[in-house]
C-alpha cells in the first residue's frame, strides 16, 4: 500500500474522532486514538522482564507448542484468539475461562463453542517441567493468543507478564460476553466497561478476518429476522443464498470471512461494504455513524489495521480485575485451582 493511502487512512480516522468529539463531548475520552504511551497505566502491575531470570525462554516454549498445534489444525489459531478475548472479558485476564467445574464460565452457553483448552493445558505442562509454579495460565493464554495471531499471518507485539490466575469462575458472569446479536450501543458500552473504546471495538472485530462461527449464530438472520418472516435486509442476496446452503443445520460451521477465510487481512472490512458481514454485530459496524468511518479507514490499509490491532490487543491483555489479582495464584494445572 502506498504511503499516500496510509496517510489518508490515518487522517480519516483522526478526522472522524475529532468531529465526533466536537459534536459529542461525552465521547471524547472513549474515542481517543490509543498509542503505546496511553496504555502505560495498564502495565503498572505487569513487567516485560518478569520471567527473564525465573523462567528464561518461556516465550519460546509457548510459541513452539502453539506452532505445533496450529500446524496440525490451523483453525486453532483463531480459536485461541477468541479464547483469550472471552477470558479477558470476564474478571479481566485471569484464566478464569479455563477453570473446568460445574457452574464455571466454561459451562456457560456463550462458551460452548470455545476451543483450544487442550492447547493451553499442553503448554502449561511443558512450562511446569522447566519452571514449576512460576508462570501463570493467564500469561500463557495471553502469549498463546499473540503467537496464534502471528502464525495466522497477523502482527507481533510484545507482552508484559505478571497476571495472576483467578480462583473464581461463574457462568452467570460469562453470559455478559457479546454473542453477536447486540446493538452497537450495547457493544460500545460493554467495551467501555472494560477500558476499551470504539476504535478498539472496530479493530478487534477485525479478528473475524479468520476463523469460523456456528451456524446457530446466524440462522435467525436467514429466514425470519425479527419476526418478519423475511431475511435480514442488510445481507447481500448472493451471500444470503450462500449462507442458506452452508447453514442447513445449526451445528454446522461457517467462515466469518467467506472471501479469504484463512488470511489475516482487511478483507473483513471490505466484506462489510458488500453486506457480507456474517454476524449481525459485524454488519452493524458498517451501518452506525460511530463505527462506519473507522471500518472504512481500516479497509484501505493493511498496515494501519495490523498496527492498530497490536495496540488494541495489548490493551485487551492488560485488563486486570484487582480482586482477581490480589486473591490470585499461579495454578499448577490450568483447569483447576490449587488447594
JSON list of C-alpha atoms in Angstrom, two decimals, residues 55-271:
[
{"chain": "A", "resi": 55, "resn": "UNK", "atom": "CA", "xyz": [11.81, -18.82, 33.57]},
{"chain": "A", "resi": 56, "resn": "UNK", "atom": "CA", "xyz": [14.04, -17.75, 30.71]},
{"chain": "A", "resi": 57, "resn": "UNK", "atom": "CA", "xyz": [12.91, -18.97, 27.33]},
{"chain": "A", "resi": 58, "resn": "UNK", "atom": "CA", "xyz": [9.28, -19.41, 28.36]},
{"chain": "A", "resi": 59, "resn": "UNK", "atom": "CA", "xyz": [8.01, -17.47, 25.34]},
{"chain": "A", "resi": 60, "resn": "UNK", "atom": "CA", "xyz": [9.94, -19.83, 23.08]},
{"chain": "A", "resi": 61, "resn": "UNK", "atom": "CA", "xyz": [8.30, -22.83, 24.73]},
{"chain": "A", "resi": 62, "resn": "UNK", "atom": "CA", "xyz": [4.86, -21.29, 24.26]},
{"chain": "A", "resi": 63, "resn": "UNK", "atom": "CA", "xyz": [5.50, -20.37, 20.63]},
{"chain": "A", "resi": 64, "resn": "UNK", "atom": "CA", "xyz": [6.81, -23.80, 19.68]},
{"chain": "A", "resi": 65, "resn": "UNK", "atom": "CA", "xyz": [3.82, -25.51, 21.28]},
{"chain": "A", "resi": 66, "resn": "UNK", "atom": "CA", "xyz": [1.30, -23.20, 19.60]},
{"chain": "A", "resi": 67, "resn": "UNK", "atom": "CA", "xyz": [3.05, -23.71, 16.26]},
{"chain": "A", "resi": 68, "resn": "UNK", "atom": "CA", "xyz": [2.92, -27.48, 16.74]},
{"chain": "A", "resi": 69, "resn": "UNK", "atom": "CA", "xyz": [-0.82, -27.44, 17.41]},
{"chain": "A", "resi": 70, "resn": "UNK", "atom": "CA", "xyz": [-1.70, -24.91, 14.70]},
{"chain": "A", "resi": 71, "resn": "UNK", "atom": "CA", "xyz": [0.30, -26.89, 12.13]},
{"chain": "A", "resi": 72, "resn": "UNK", "atom": "CA", "xyz": [-1.93, -29.90, 12.86]},
{"chain": "A", "resi": 73, "resn": "UNK", "atom": "CA", "xyz": [-5.13, -27.82, 12.97]},
{"chain": "A", "resi": 74, "resn": "UNK", "atom": "CA", "xyz": [-4.97, -24.25, 11.55]},
{"chain": "A", "resi": 75, "resn": "UNK", "atom": "CA", "xyz": [-8.46, -23.48, 12.92]},
{"chain": "A", "resi": 76, "resn": "UNK", "atom": "CA", "xyz": [-6.94, -23.43, 16.40]},
{"chain": "A", "resi": 77, "resn": "UNK", "atom": "CA", "xyz": [-5.27, -20.07, 15.67]},
{"chain": "A", "resi": 78, "resn": "UNK", "atom": "CA", "xyz": [-8.49, -18.03, 15.67]},
{"chain": "A", "resi": 79, "resn": "UNK", "atom": "CA", "xyz": [-9.87, -20.25, 18.43]},
{"chain": "A", "resi": 80, "resn": "UNK", "atom": "CA", "xyz": [-7.01, -19.29, 20.76]},
{"chain": "A", "resi": 81, "resn": "UNK", "atom": "CA", "xyz": [-7.54, -15.61, 19.97]},
{"chain": "A", "resi": 82, "resn": "UNK", "atom": "CA", "xyz": [-11.22, -15.95, 20.80]},
{"chain": "A", "resi": 83, "resn": "UNK", "atom": "CA", "xyz": [-10.48, -17.90, 24.00]},
{"chain": "A", "resi": 84, "resn": "UNK", "atom": "CA", "xyz": [-8.22, -15.06, 25.14]},
{"chain": "A", "resi": 85, "resn": "UNK", "atom": "CA", "xyz": [-10.93, -12.47, 24.46]},
{"chain": "A", "resi": 86, "resn": "UNK", "atom": "CA", "xyz": [-13.51, -14.43, 26.43]},
{"chain": "A", "resi": 87, "resn": "UNK", "atom": "CA", "xyz": [-11.08, -14.73, 29.32]},
{"chain": "A", "resi": 88, "resn": "UNK", "atom": "CA", "xyz": [-10.27, -11.02, 29.47]},
{"chain": "A", "resi": 89, "resn": "UNK", "atom": "CA", "xyz": [-13.95, -10.03, 29.04]},
{"chain": "A", "resi": 90, "resn": "UNK", "atom": "CA", "xyz": [-14.84, -11.56, 32.42]},
{"chain": "A", "resi": 91, "resn": "UNK", "atom": "CA", "xyz": [-12.90, -10.60, 35.57]},
{"chain": "A", "resi": 92, "resn": "UNK", "atom": "CA", "xyz": [-10.01, -9.44, 33.43]},
{"chain": "A", "resi": 93, "resn": "UNK", "atom": "CA", "xyz": [-7.26, -11.64, 32.01]},
{"chain": "A", "resi": 94, "resn": "UNK", "atom": "CA", "xyz": [-7.07, -14.17, 34.84]},
{"chain": "A", "resi": 95, "resn": "UNK", "atom": "CA", "xyz": [-7.53, -17.53, 33.08]},
{"chain": "A", "resi": 96, "resn": "UNK", "atom": "CA", "xyz": [-10.91, -17.96, 34.77]},
{"chain": "A", "resi": 97, "resn": "UNK", "atom": "CA", "xyz": [-12.30, -19.21, 31.44]},
{"chain": "A", "resi": 98, "resn": "UNK", "atom": "CA", "xyz": [-10.01, -22.25, 31.74]},
{"chain": "A", "resi": 99, "resn": "UNK", "atom": "CA", "xyz": [-11.44, -23.50, 35.03]},
{"chain": "A", "resi": 100, "resn": "UNK", "atom": "CA", "xyz": [-13.50, -26.60, 34.41]},
{"chain": "A", "resi": 101, "resn": "UNK", "atom": "CA", "xyz": [-16.06, -27.16, 37.15]},
{"chain": "A", "resi": 102, "resn": "UNK", "atom": "CA", "xyz": [-19.82, -27.07, 37.48]},
{"chain": "A", "resi": 103, "resn": "UNK", "atom": "CA", "xyz": [-21.11, -23.53, 37.03]},
{"chain": "A", "resi": 104, "resn": "UNK", "atom": "CA", "xyz": [-17.81, -22.14, 35.66]},
{"chain": "A", "resi": 105, "resn": "UNK", "atom": "CA", "xyz": [-17.50, -19.65, 32.77]},
{"chain": "A", "resi": 106, "resn": "UNK", "atom": "CA", "xyz": [-16.59, -22.57, 30.54]},
{"chain": "A", "resi": 107, "resn": "UNK", "atom": "CA", "xyz": [-20.02, -24.13, 31.16]},
{"chain": "A", "resi": 108, "resn": "UNK", "atom": "CA", "xyz": [-21.94, -21.02, 30.06]},
{"chain": "A", "resi": 109, "resn": "UNK", "atom": "CA", "xyz": [-23.95, -21.07, 26.85]},
{"chain": "A", "resi": 110, "resn": "UNK", "atom": "CA", "xyz": [-21.79, -18.34, 25.33]},
{"chain": "A", "resi": 111, "resn": "UNK", "atom": "CA", "xyz": [-18.71, -20.51, 25.93]},
{"chain": "A", "resi": 112, "resn": "UNK", "atom": "CA", "xyz": [-19.92, -23.78, 24.47]},
{"chain": "A", "resi": 113, "resn": "UNK", "atom": "CA", "xyz": [-18.18, -23.27, 21.11]},
{"chain": "A", "resi": 114, "resn": "UNK", "atom": "CA", "xyz": [-14.85, -22.18, 22.60]},
{"chain": "A", "resi": 115, "resn": "UNK", "atom": "CA", "xyz": [-11.84, -24.30, 21.66]},
{"chain": "A", "resi": 116, "resn": "UNK", "atom": "CA", "xyz": [-8.15, -24.51, 22.46]},
{"chain": "A", "resi": 117, "resn": "UNK", "atom": "CA", "xyz": [-8.29, -25.60, 26.10]},
{"chain": "A", "resi": 118, "resn": "UNK", "atom": "CA", "xyz": [-6.16, -28.66, 25.38]},
{"chain": "A", "resi": 119, "resn": "UNK", "atom": "CA", "xyz": [-3.50, -26.44, 23.78]},
{"chain": "A", "resi": 120, "resn": "UNK", "atom": "CA", "xyz": [-3.15, -24.33, 26.91]},
{"chain": "A", "resi": 121, "resn": "UNK", "atom": "CA", "xyz": [-3.07, -27.41, 29.13]},
{"chain": "A", "resi": 122, "resn": "UNK", "atom": "CA", "xyz": [-0.30, -28.89, 26.98]},
{"chain": "A", "resi": 123, "resn": "UNK", "atom": "CA", "xyz": [1.73, -25.69, 27.10]},
{"chain": "A", "resi": 124, "resn": "UNK", "atom": "CA", "xyz": [1.27, -25.44, 30.86]},
{"chain": "A", "resi": 125, "resn": "UNK", "atom": "CA", "xyz": [2.58, -28.99, 31.35]},
{"chain": "A", "resi": 126, "resn": "UNK", "atom": "CA", "xyz": [5.69, -28.17, 29.32]},
{"chain": "A", "resi": 127, "resn": "UNK", "atom": "CA", "xyz": [6.26, -24.90, 31.19]},
{"chain": "A", "resi": 128, "resn": "UNK", "atom": "CA", "xyz": [5.81, -26.60, 34.58]},
{"chain": "A", "resi": 129, "resn": "UNK", "atom": "CA", "xyz": [8.58, -29.07, 33.72]},
{"chain": "A", "resi": 130, "resn": "UNK", "atom": "CA", "xyz": [11.00, -26.21, 33.18]},
{"chain": "A", "resi": 131, "resn": "UNK", "atom": "CA", "xyz": [9.74, -23.70, 35.75]},
{"chain": "A", "resi": 132, "resn": "UNK", "atom": "CA", "xyz": [7.42, -25.21, 38.39]},
{"chain": "A", "resi": 133, "resn": "UNK", "atom": "CA", "xyz": [4.83, -22.88, 39.94]},
{"chain": "A", "resi": 134, "resn": "UNK", "atom": "CA", "xyz": [6.26, -19.84, 38.18]},
{"chain": "A", "resi": 135, "resn": "UNK", "atom": "CA", "xyz": [4.28, -18.92, 35.04]},
{"chain": "A", "resi": 136, "resn": "UNK", "atom": "CA", "xyz": [0.55, -18.24, 35.32]},
{"chain": "A", "resi": 137, "resn": "UNK", "atom": "CA", "xyz": [-2.02, -19.77, 33.00]},
{"chain": "A", "resi": 138, "resn": "UNK", "atom": "CA", "xyz": [-3.25, -16.22, 32.32]},
{"chain": "A", "resi": 139, "resn": "UNK", "atom": "CA", "xyz": [0.17, -15.23, 30.98]},
{"chain": "A", "resi": 140, "resn": "UNK", "atom": "CA", "xyz": [0.37, -18.43, 28.94]},
{"chain": "A", "resi": 141, "resn": "UNK", "atom": "CA", "xyz": [-3.03, -17.82, 27.33]},
{"chain": "A", "resi": 142, "resn": "UNK", "atom": "CA", "xyz": [-2.11, -14.21, 26.57]},
{"chain": "A", "resi": 143, "resn": "UNK", "atom": "CA", "xyz": [1.15, -15.21, 24.86]},
{"chain": "A", "resi": 144, "resn": "UNK", "atom": "CA", "xyz": [-0.54, -18.11, 23.04]},
{"chain": "A", "resi": 145, "resn": "UNK", "atom": "CA", "xyz": [-3.14, -15.75, 21.57]},
{"chain": "A", "resi": 146, "resn": "UNK", "atom": "CA", "xyz": [-0.37, -13.45, 20.32]},
{"chain": "A", "resi": 147, "resn": "UNK", "atom": "CA", "xyz": [1.56, -16.34, 18.80]},
{"chain": "A", "resi": 148, "resn": "UNK", "atom": "CA", "xyz": [-1.60, -17.73, 17.20]},
{"chain": "A", "resi": 149, "resn": "UNK", "atom": "CA", "xyz": [-2.16, -14.33, 15.57]},
{"chain": "A", "resi": 150, "resn": "UNK", "atom": "CA", "xyz": [1.38, -14.33, 14.18]},
{"chain": "A", "resi": 151, "resn": "UNK", "atom": "CA", "xyz": [1.05, -17.88, 12.87]},
{"chain": "A", "resi": 152, "resn": "UNK", "atom": "CA", "xyz": [-2.19, -16.85, 11.12]},
{"chain": "A", "resi": 153, "resn": "UNK", "atom": "CA", "xyz": [-0.33, -14.06, 9.33]},
{"chain": "A", "resi": 154, "resn": "UNK", "atom": "CA", "xyz": [-1.08, -11.26, 11.76]},
{"chain": "A", "resi": 155, "resn": "UNK", "atom": "CA", "xyz": [1.22, -8.85, 13.61]},
{"chain": "A", "resi": 156, "resn": "UNK", "atom": "CA", "xyz": [3.58, -9.46, 16.53]},
{"chain": "A", "resi": 157, "resn": "UNK", "atom": "CA", "xyz": [3.56, -7.39, 19.72]},
{"chain": "A", "resi": 158, "resn": "UNK", "atom": "CA", "xyz": [5.47, -7.54, 22.98]},
{"chain": "A", "resi": 159, "resn": "UNK", "atom": "CA", "xyz": [3.68, -8.67, 26.14]},
{"chain": "A", "resi": 160, "resn": "UNK", "atom": "CA", "xyz": [4.26, -7.64, 29.76]},
{"chain": "A", "resi": 161, "resn": "UNK", "atom": "CA", "xyz": [3.78, -10.51, 32.22]},
{"chain": "A", "resi": 162, "resn": "UNK", "atom": "CA", "xyz": [2.62, -10.91, 35.78]},
{"chain": "A", "resi": 163, "resn": "UNK", "atom": "CA", "xyz": [-1.08, -11.76, 35.55]},
{"chain": "A", "resi": 164, "resn": "UNK", "atom": "CA", "xyz": [-2.35, -13.97, 38.37]},
{"chain": "A", "resi": 165, "resn": "UNK", "atom": "CA", "xyz": [-4.75, -16.87, 37.88]},
{"chain": "A", "resi": 166, "resn": "UNK", "atom": "CA", "xyz": [-8.15, -16.15, 39.38]},
{"chain": "A", "resi": 167, "resn": "UNK", "atom": "CA", "xyz": [-9.86, -18.55, 41.75]},
{"chain": "A", "resi": 168, "resn": "UNK", "atom": "CA", "xyz": [-13.44, -17.57, 40.82]},
{"chain": "A", "resi": 169, "resn": "UNK", "atom": "CA", "xyz": [-15.25, -18.55, 37.61]},
{"chain": "A", "resi": 170, "resn": "UNK", "atom": "CA", "xyz": [-19.02, -18.10, 37.25]},
{"chain": "A", "resi": 171, "resn": "UNK", "atom": "CA", "xyz": [-21.20, -18.97, 34.27]},
{"chain": "A", "resi": 172, "resn": "UNK", "atom": "CA", "xyz": [-23.62, -16.14, 35.02]},
{"chain": "A", "resi": 173, "resn": "UNK", "atom": "CA", "xyz": [-20.80, -13.61, 34.54]},
{"chain": "A", "resi": 174, "resn": "UNK", "atom": "CA", "xyz": [-19.76, -15.15, 31.22]},
{"chain": "A", "resi": 175, "resn": "UNK", "atom": "CA", "xyz": [-23.32, -14.63, 29.99]},
{"chain": "A", "resi": 176, "resn": "UNK", "atom": "CA", "xyz": [-22.50, -10.93, 29.66]},
{"chain": "A", "resi": 177, "resn": "UNK", "atom": "CA", "xyz": [-19.98, -11.56, 26.88]},
{"chain": "A", "resi": 178, "resn": "UNK", "atom": "CA", "xyz": [-21.32, -10.46, 23.45]},
{"chain": "A", "resi": 179, "resn": "UNK", "atom": "CA", "xyz": [-22.79, -13.26, 21.33]},
{"chain": "A", "resi": 180, "resn": "UNK", "atom": "CA", "xyz": [-23.24, -11.46, 18.00]},
{"chain": "A", "resi": 181, "resn": "UNK", "atom": "CA", "xyz": [-26.79, -10.15, 18.35]},
{"chain": "A", "resi": 182, "resn": "UNK", "atom": "CA", "xyz": [-26.18, -7.00, 20.37]},
{"chain": "A", "resi": 183, "resn": "UNK", "atom": "CA", "xyz": [-26.74, -3.42, 19.23]},
{"chain": "A", "resi": 184, "resn": "UNK", "atom": "CA", "xyz": [-23.74, -1.20, 18.55]},
{"chain": "A", "resi": 185, "resn": "UNK", "atom": "CA", "xyz": [-24.63, 0.87, 21.61]},
{"chain": "A", "resi": 186, "resn": "UNK", "atom": "CA", "xyz": [-24.57, -2.23, 23.79]},
{"chain": "A", "resi": 187, "resn": "UNK", "atom": "CA", "xyz": [-21.22, -3.28, 22.32]},
{"chain": "A", "resi": 188, "resn": "UNK", "atom": "CA", "xyz": [-19.72, 0.16, 22.89]},
{"chain": "A", "resi": 189, "resn": "UNK", "atom": "CA", "xyz": [-20.93, 0.17, 26.48]},
{"chain": "A", "resi": 190, "resn": "UNK", "atom": "CA", "xyz": [-19.53, -3.32, 27.07]},
{"chain": "A", "resi": 191, "resn": "UNK", "atom": "CA", "xyz": [-16.13, -2.36, 25.66]},
{"chain": "A", "resi": 192, "resn": "UNK", "atom": "CA", "xyz": [-16.08, 0.88, 27.63]},
{"chain": "A", "resi": 193, "resn": "UNK", "atom": "CA", "xyz": [-16.78, -1.07, 30.83]},
{"chain": "A", "resi": 194, "resn": "UNK", "atom": "CA", "xyz": [-13.51, -2.93, 30.15]},
{"chain": "A", "resi": 195, "resn": "UNK", "atom": "CA", "xyz": [-11.49, 0.22, 29.49]},
{"chain": "A", "resi": 196, "resn": "UNK", "atom": "CA", "xyz": [-11.68, -0.17, 25.71]},
{"chain": "A", "resi": 197, "resn": "UNK", "atom": "CA", "xyz": [-13.09, 2.35, 23.26]},
{"chain": "A", "resi": 198, "resn": "UNK", "atom": "CA", "xyz": [-14.93, 2.49, 19.94]},
{"chain": "A", "resi": 199, "resn": "UNK", "atom": "CA", "xyz": [-11.73, 2.19, 17.94]},
{"chain": "A", "resi": 200, "resn": "UNK", "atom": "CA", "xyz": [-10.79, -0.94, 19.90]},
{"chain": "A", "resi": 201, "resn": "UNK", "atom": "CA", "xyz": [-14.24, -2.37, 19.18]},
{"chain": "A", "resi": 202, "resn": "UNK", "atom": "CA", "xyz": [-13.92, -1.96, 15.42]},
{"chain": "A", "resi": 203, "resn": "UNK", "atom": "CA", "xyz": [-10.28, -3.07, 15.31]},
{"chain": "A", "resi": 204, "resn": "UNK", "atom": "CA", "xyz": [-10.71, -6.18, 17.49]},
{"chain": "A", "resi": 205, "resn": "UNK", "atom": "CA", "xyz": [-13.80, -7.13, 15.47]},
{"chain": "A", "resi": 206, "resn": "UNK", "atom": "CA", "xyz": [-11.34, -7.42, 12.61]},
{"chain": "A", "resi": 207, "resn": "UNK", "atom": "CA", "xyz": [-10.14, -10.66, 14.19]},
{"chain": "A", "resi": 208, "resn": "UNK", "atom": "CA", "xyz": [-13.12, -12.09, 12.31]},
{"chain": "A", "resi": 209, "resn": "UNK", "atom": "CA", "xyz": [-10.93, -11.93, 9.22]},
{"chain": "A", "resi": 210, "resn": "UNK", "atom": "CA", "xyz": [-10.14, -15.56, 10.11]},
{"chain": "A", "resi": 211, "resn": "UNK", "atom": "CA", "xyz": [-11.99, -18.29, 11.92]},
{"chain": "A", "resi": 212, "resn": "UNK", "atom": "CA", "xyz": [-15.44, -19.82, 11.90]},
{"chain": "A", "resi": 213, "resn": "UNK", "atom": "CA", "xyz": [-18.75, -19.49, 13.70]},
{"chain": "A", "resi": 214, "resn": "UNK", "atom": "CA", "xyz": [-21.52, -21.94, 14.38]},
{"chain": "A", "resi": 215, "resn": "UNK", "atom": "CA", "xyz": [-24.46, -21.55, 12.01]},
{"chain": "A", "resi": 216, "resn": "UNK", "atom": "CA", "xyz": [-26.66, -21.25, 15.08]},
{"chain": "A", "resi": 217, "resn": "UNK", "atom": "CA", "xyz": [-25.30, -17.70, 15.44]},
{"chain": "A", "resi": 218, "resn": "UNK", "atom": "CA", "xyz": [-26.56, -16.61, 12.02]},
{"chain": "A", "resi": 219, "resn": "UNK", "atom": "CA", "xyz": [-29.61, -18.73, 11.17]},
{"chain": "A", "resi": 220, "resn": "UNK", "atom": "CA", "xyz": [-32.04, -16.24, 12.68]},
{"chain": "A", "resi": 221, "resn": "UNK", "atom": "CA", "xyz": [-30.90, -13.71, 10.07]},
{"chain": "A", "resi": 222, "resn": "UNK", "atom": "CA", "xyz": [-31.64, -16.01, 7.13]},
{"chain": "A", "resi": 223, "resn": "UNK", "atom": "CA", "xyz": [-35.36, -16.71, 7.28]},
{"chain": "A", "resi": 224, "resn": "UNK", "atom": "CA", "xyz": [-37.33, -14.91, 9.97]},
{"chain": "A", "resi": 225, "resn": "UNK", "atom": "CA", "xyz": [-35.40, -11.84, 11.03]},
{"chain": "A", "resi": 226, "resn": "UNK", "atom": "CA", "xyz": [-37.06, -10.14, 13.99]},
{"chain": "A", "resi": 227, "resn": "UNK", "atom": "CA", "xyz": [-40.34, -11.91, 13.28]},
{"chain": "A", "resi": 228, "resn": "UNK", "atom": "CA", "xyz": [-40.70, -10.52, 9.75]},
{"chain": "A", "resi": 229, "resn": "UNK", "atom": "CA", "xyz": [-40.76, -13.94, 8.03]},
{"chain": "A", "resi": 230, "resn": "UNK", "atom": "CA", "xyz": [-38.08, -12.45, 5.80]},
{"chain": "A", "resi": 231, "resn": "UNK", "atom": "CA", "xyz": [-34.27, -12.48, 5.89]},
{"chain": "A", "resi": 232, "resn": "UNK", "atom": "CA", "xyz": [-32.19, -9.66, 7.35]},
{"chain": "A", "resi": 233, "resn": "UNK", "atom": "CA", "xyz": [-32.32, -6.95, 4.64]},
{"chain": "A", "resi": 234, "resn": "UNK", "atom": "CA", "xyz": [-28.70, -5.98, 5.38]},
{"chain": "A", "resi": 235, "resn": "UNK", "atom": "CA", "xyz": [-27.44, -9.28, 3.86]},
{"chain": "A", "resi": 236, "resn": "UNK", "atom": "CA", "xyz": [-26.35, -9.27, 0.22]},
{"chain": "A", "resi": 237, "resn": "UNK", "atom": "CA", "xyz": [-28.71, -11.56, -1.77]},
{"chain": "A", "resi": 238, "resn": "UNK", "atom": "CA", "xyz": [-25.92, -13.74, -3.19]},
{"chain": "A", "resi": 239, "resn": "UNK", "atom": "CA", "xyz": [-24.32, -14.02, 0.23]},
{"chain": "A", "resi": 240, "resn": "UNK", "atom": "CA", "xyz": [-27.72, -14.92, 1.66]},
{"chain": "A", "resi": 241, "resn": "UNK", "atom": "CA", "xyz": [-28.02, -17.82, -0.79]},
{"chain": "A", "resi": 242, "resn": "UNK", "atom": "CA", "xyz": [-24.52, -18.96, 0.14]},
{"chain": "A", "resi": 243, "resn": "UNK", "atom": "CA", "xyz": [-25.35, -18.90, 3.86]},
{"chain": "A", "resi": 244, "resn": "UNK", "atom": "CA", "xyz": [-28.60, -20.77, 3.35]},
{"chain": "A", "resi": 245, "resn": "UNK", "atom": "CA", "xyz": [-26.70, -23.54, 1.59]},
{"chain": "A", "resi": 246, "resn": "UNK", "atom": "CA", "xyz": [-23.95, -23.64, 4.21]},
{"chain": "A", "resi": 247, "resn": "UNK", "atom": "CA", "xyz": [-26.17, -23.38, 7.26]},
{"chain": "A", "resi": 248, "resn": "UNK", "atom": "CA", "xyz": [-28.87, -26.00, 6.90]},
{"chain": "A", "resi": 249, "resn": "UNK", "atom": "CA", "xyz": [-28.00, -27.21, 10.40]},
{"chain": "A", "resi": 250, "resn": "UNK", "atom": "CA", "xyz": [-27.29, -25.08, 13.47]},
{"chain": "A", "resi": 251, "resn": "UNK", "atom": "CA", "xyz": [-24.33, -27.27, 14.38]},
{"chain": "A", "resi": 252, "resn": "UNK", "atom": "CA", "xyz": [-22.51, -26.62, 11.09]},
{"chain": "A", "resi": 253, "resn": "UNK", "atom": "CA", "xyz": [-19.54, -24.24, 10.87]},
{"chain": "A", "resi": 254, "resn": "UNK", "atom": "CA", "xyz": [-19.35, -21.25, 8.52]},
{"chain": "A", "resi": 255, "resn": "UNK", "atom": "CA", "xyz": [-16.42, -18.93, 7.82]},
{"chain": "A", "resi": 256, "resn": "UNK", "atom": "CA", "xyz": [-16.57, -15.46, 9.34]},
{"chain": "A", "resi": 257, "resn": "UNK", "atom": "CA", "xyz": [-14.85, -14.16, 6.19]},
{"chain": "A", "resi": 258, "resn": "UNK", "atom": "CA", "xyz": [-16.19, -16.01, 3.18]},
{"chain": "A", "resi": 259, "resn": "UNK", "atom": "CA", "xyz": [-13.71, -14.35, 0.78]},
{"chain": "A", "resi": 260, "resn": "UNK", "atom": "CA", "xyz": [-10.27, -15.01, 2.33]},
{"chain": "A", "resi": 261, "resn": "UNK", "atom": "CA", "xyz": [-11.11, -17.20, 5.35]},
{"chain": "A", "resi": 262, "resn": "UNK", "atom": "CA", "xyz": [-7.54, -18.33, 6.05]},
{"chain": "A", "resi": 263, "resn": "UNK", "atom": "CA", "xyz": [-5.77, -14.99, 5.60]},
{"chain": "A", "resi": 264, "resn": "UNK", "atom": "CA", "xyz": [-5.26, -12.31, 8.23]},
{"chain": "A", "resi": 265, "resn": "UNK", "atom": "CA", "xyz": [-6.08, -9.23, 6.16]},
{"chain": "A", "resi": 266, "resn": "UNK", "atom": "CA", "xyz": [-8.51, -6.33, 5.76]},
{"chain": "A", "resi": 267, "resn": "UNK", "atom": "CA", "xyz": [-11.00, -8.33, 3.68]},
{"chain": "A", "resi": 268, "resn": "UNK", "atom": "CA", "xyz": [-13.31, -8.45, 6.72]},
{"chain": "A", "resi": 269, "resn": "UNK", "atom": "CA", "xyz": [-13.89, -4.70, 6.38]},
{"chain": "A", "resi": 270, "resn": "UNK", "atom": "CA", "xyz": [-14.25, -4.97, 2.60]},
{"chain": "A", "resi": 271, "resn": "UNK", "atom": "CA", "xyz": [-16.94, -7.60, 3.17]}
]
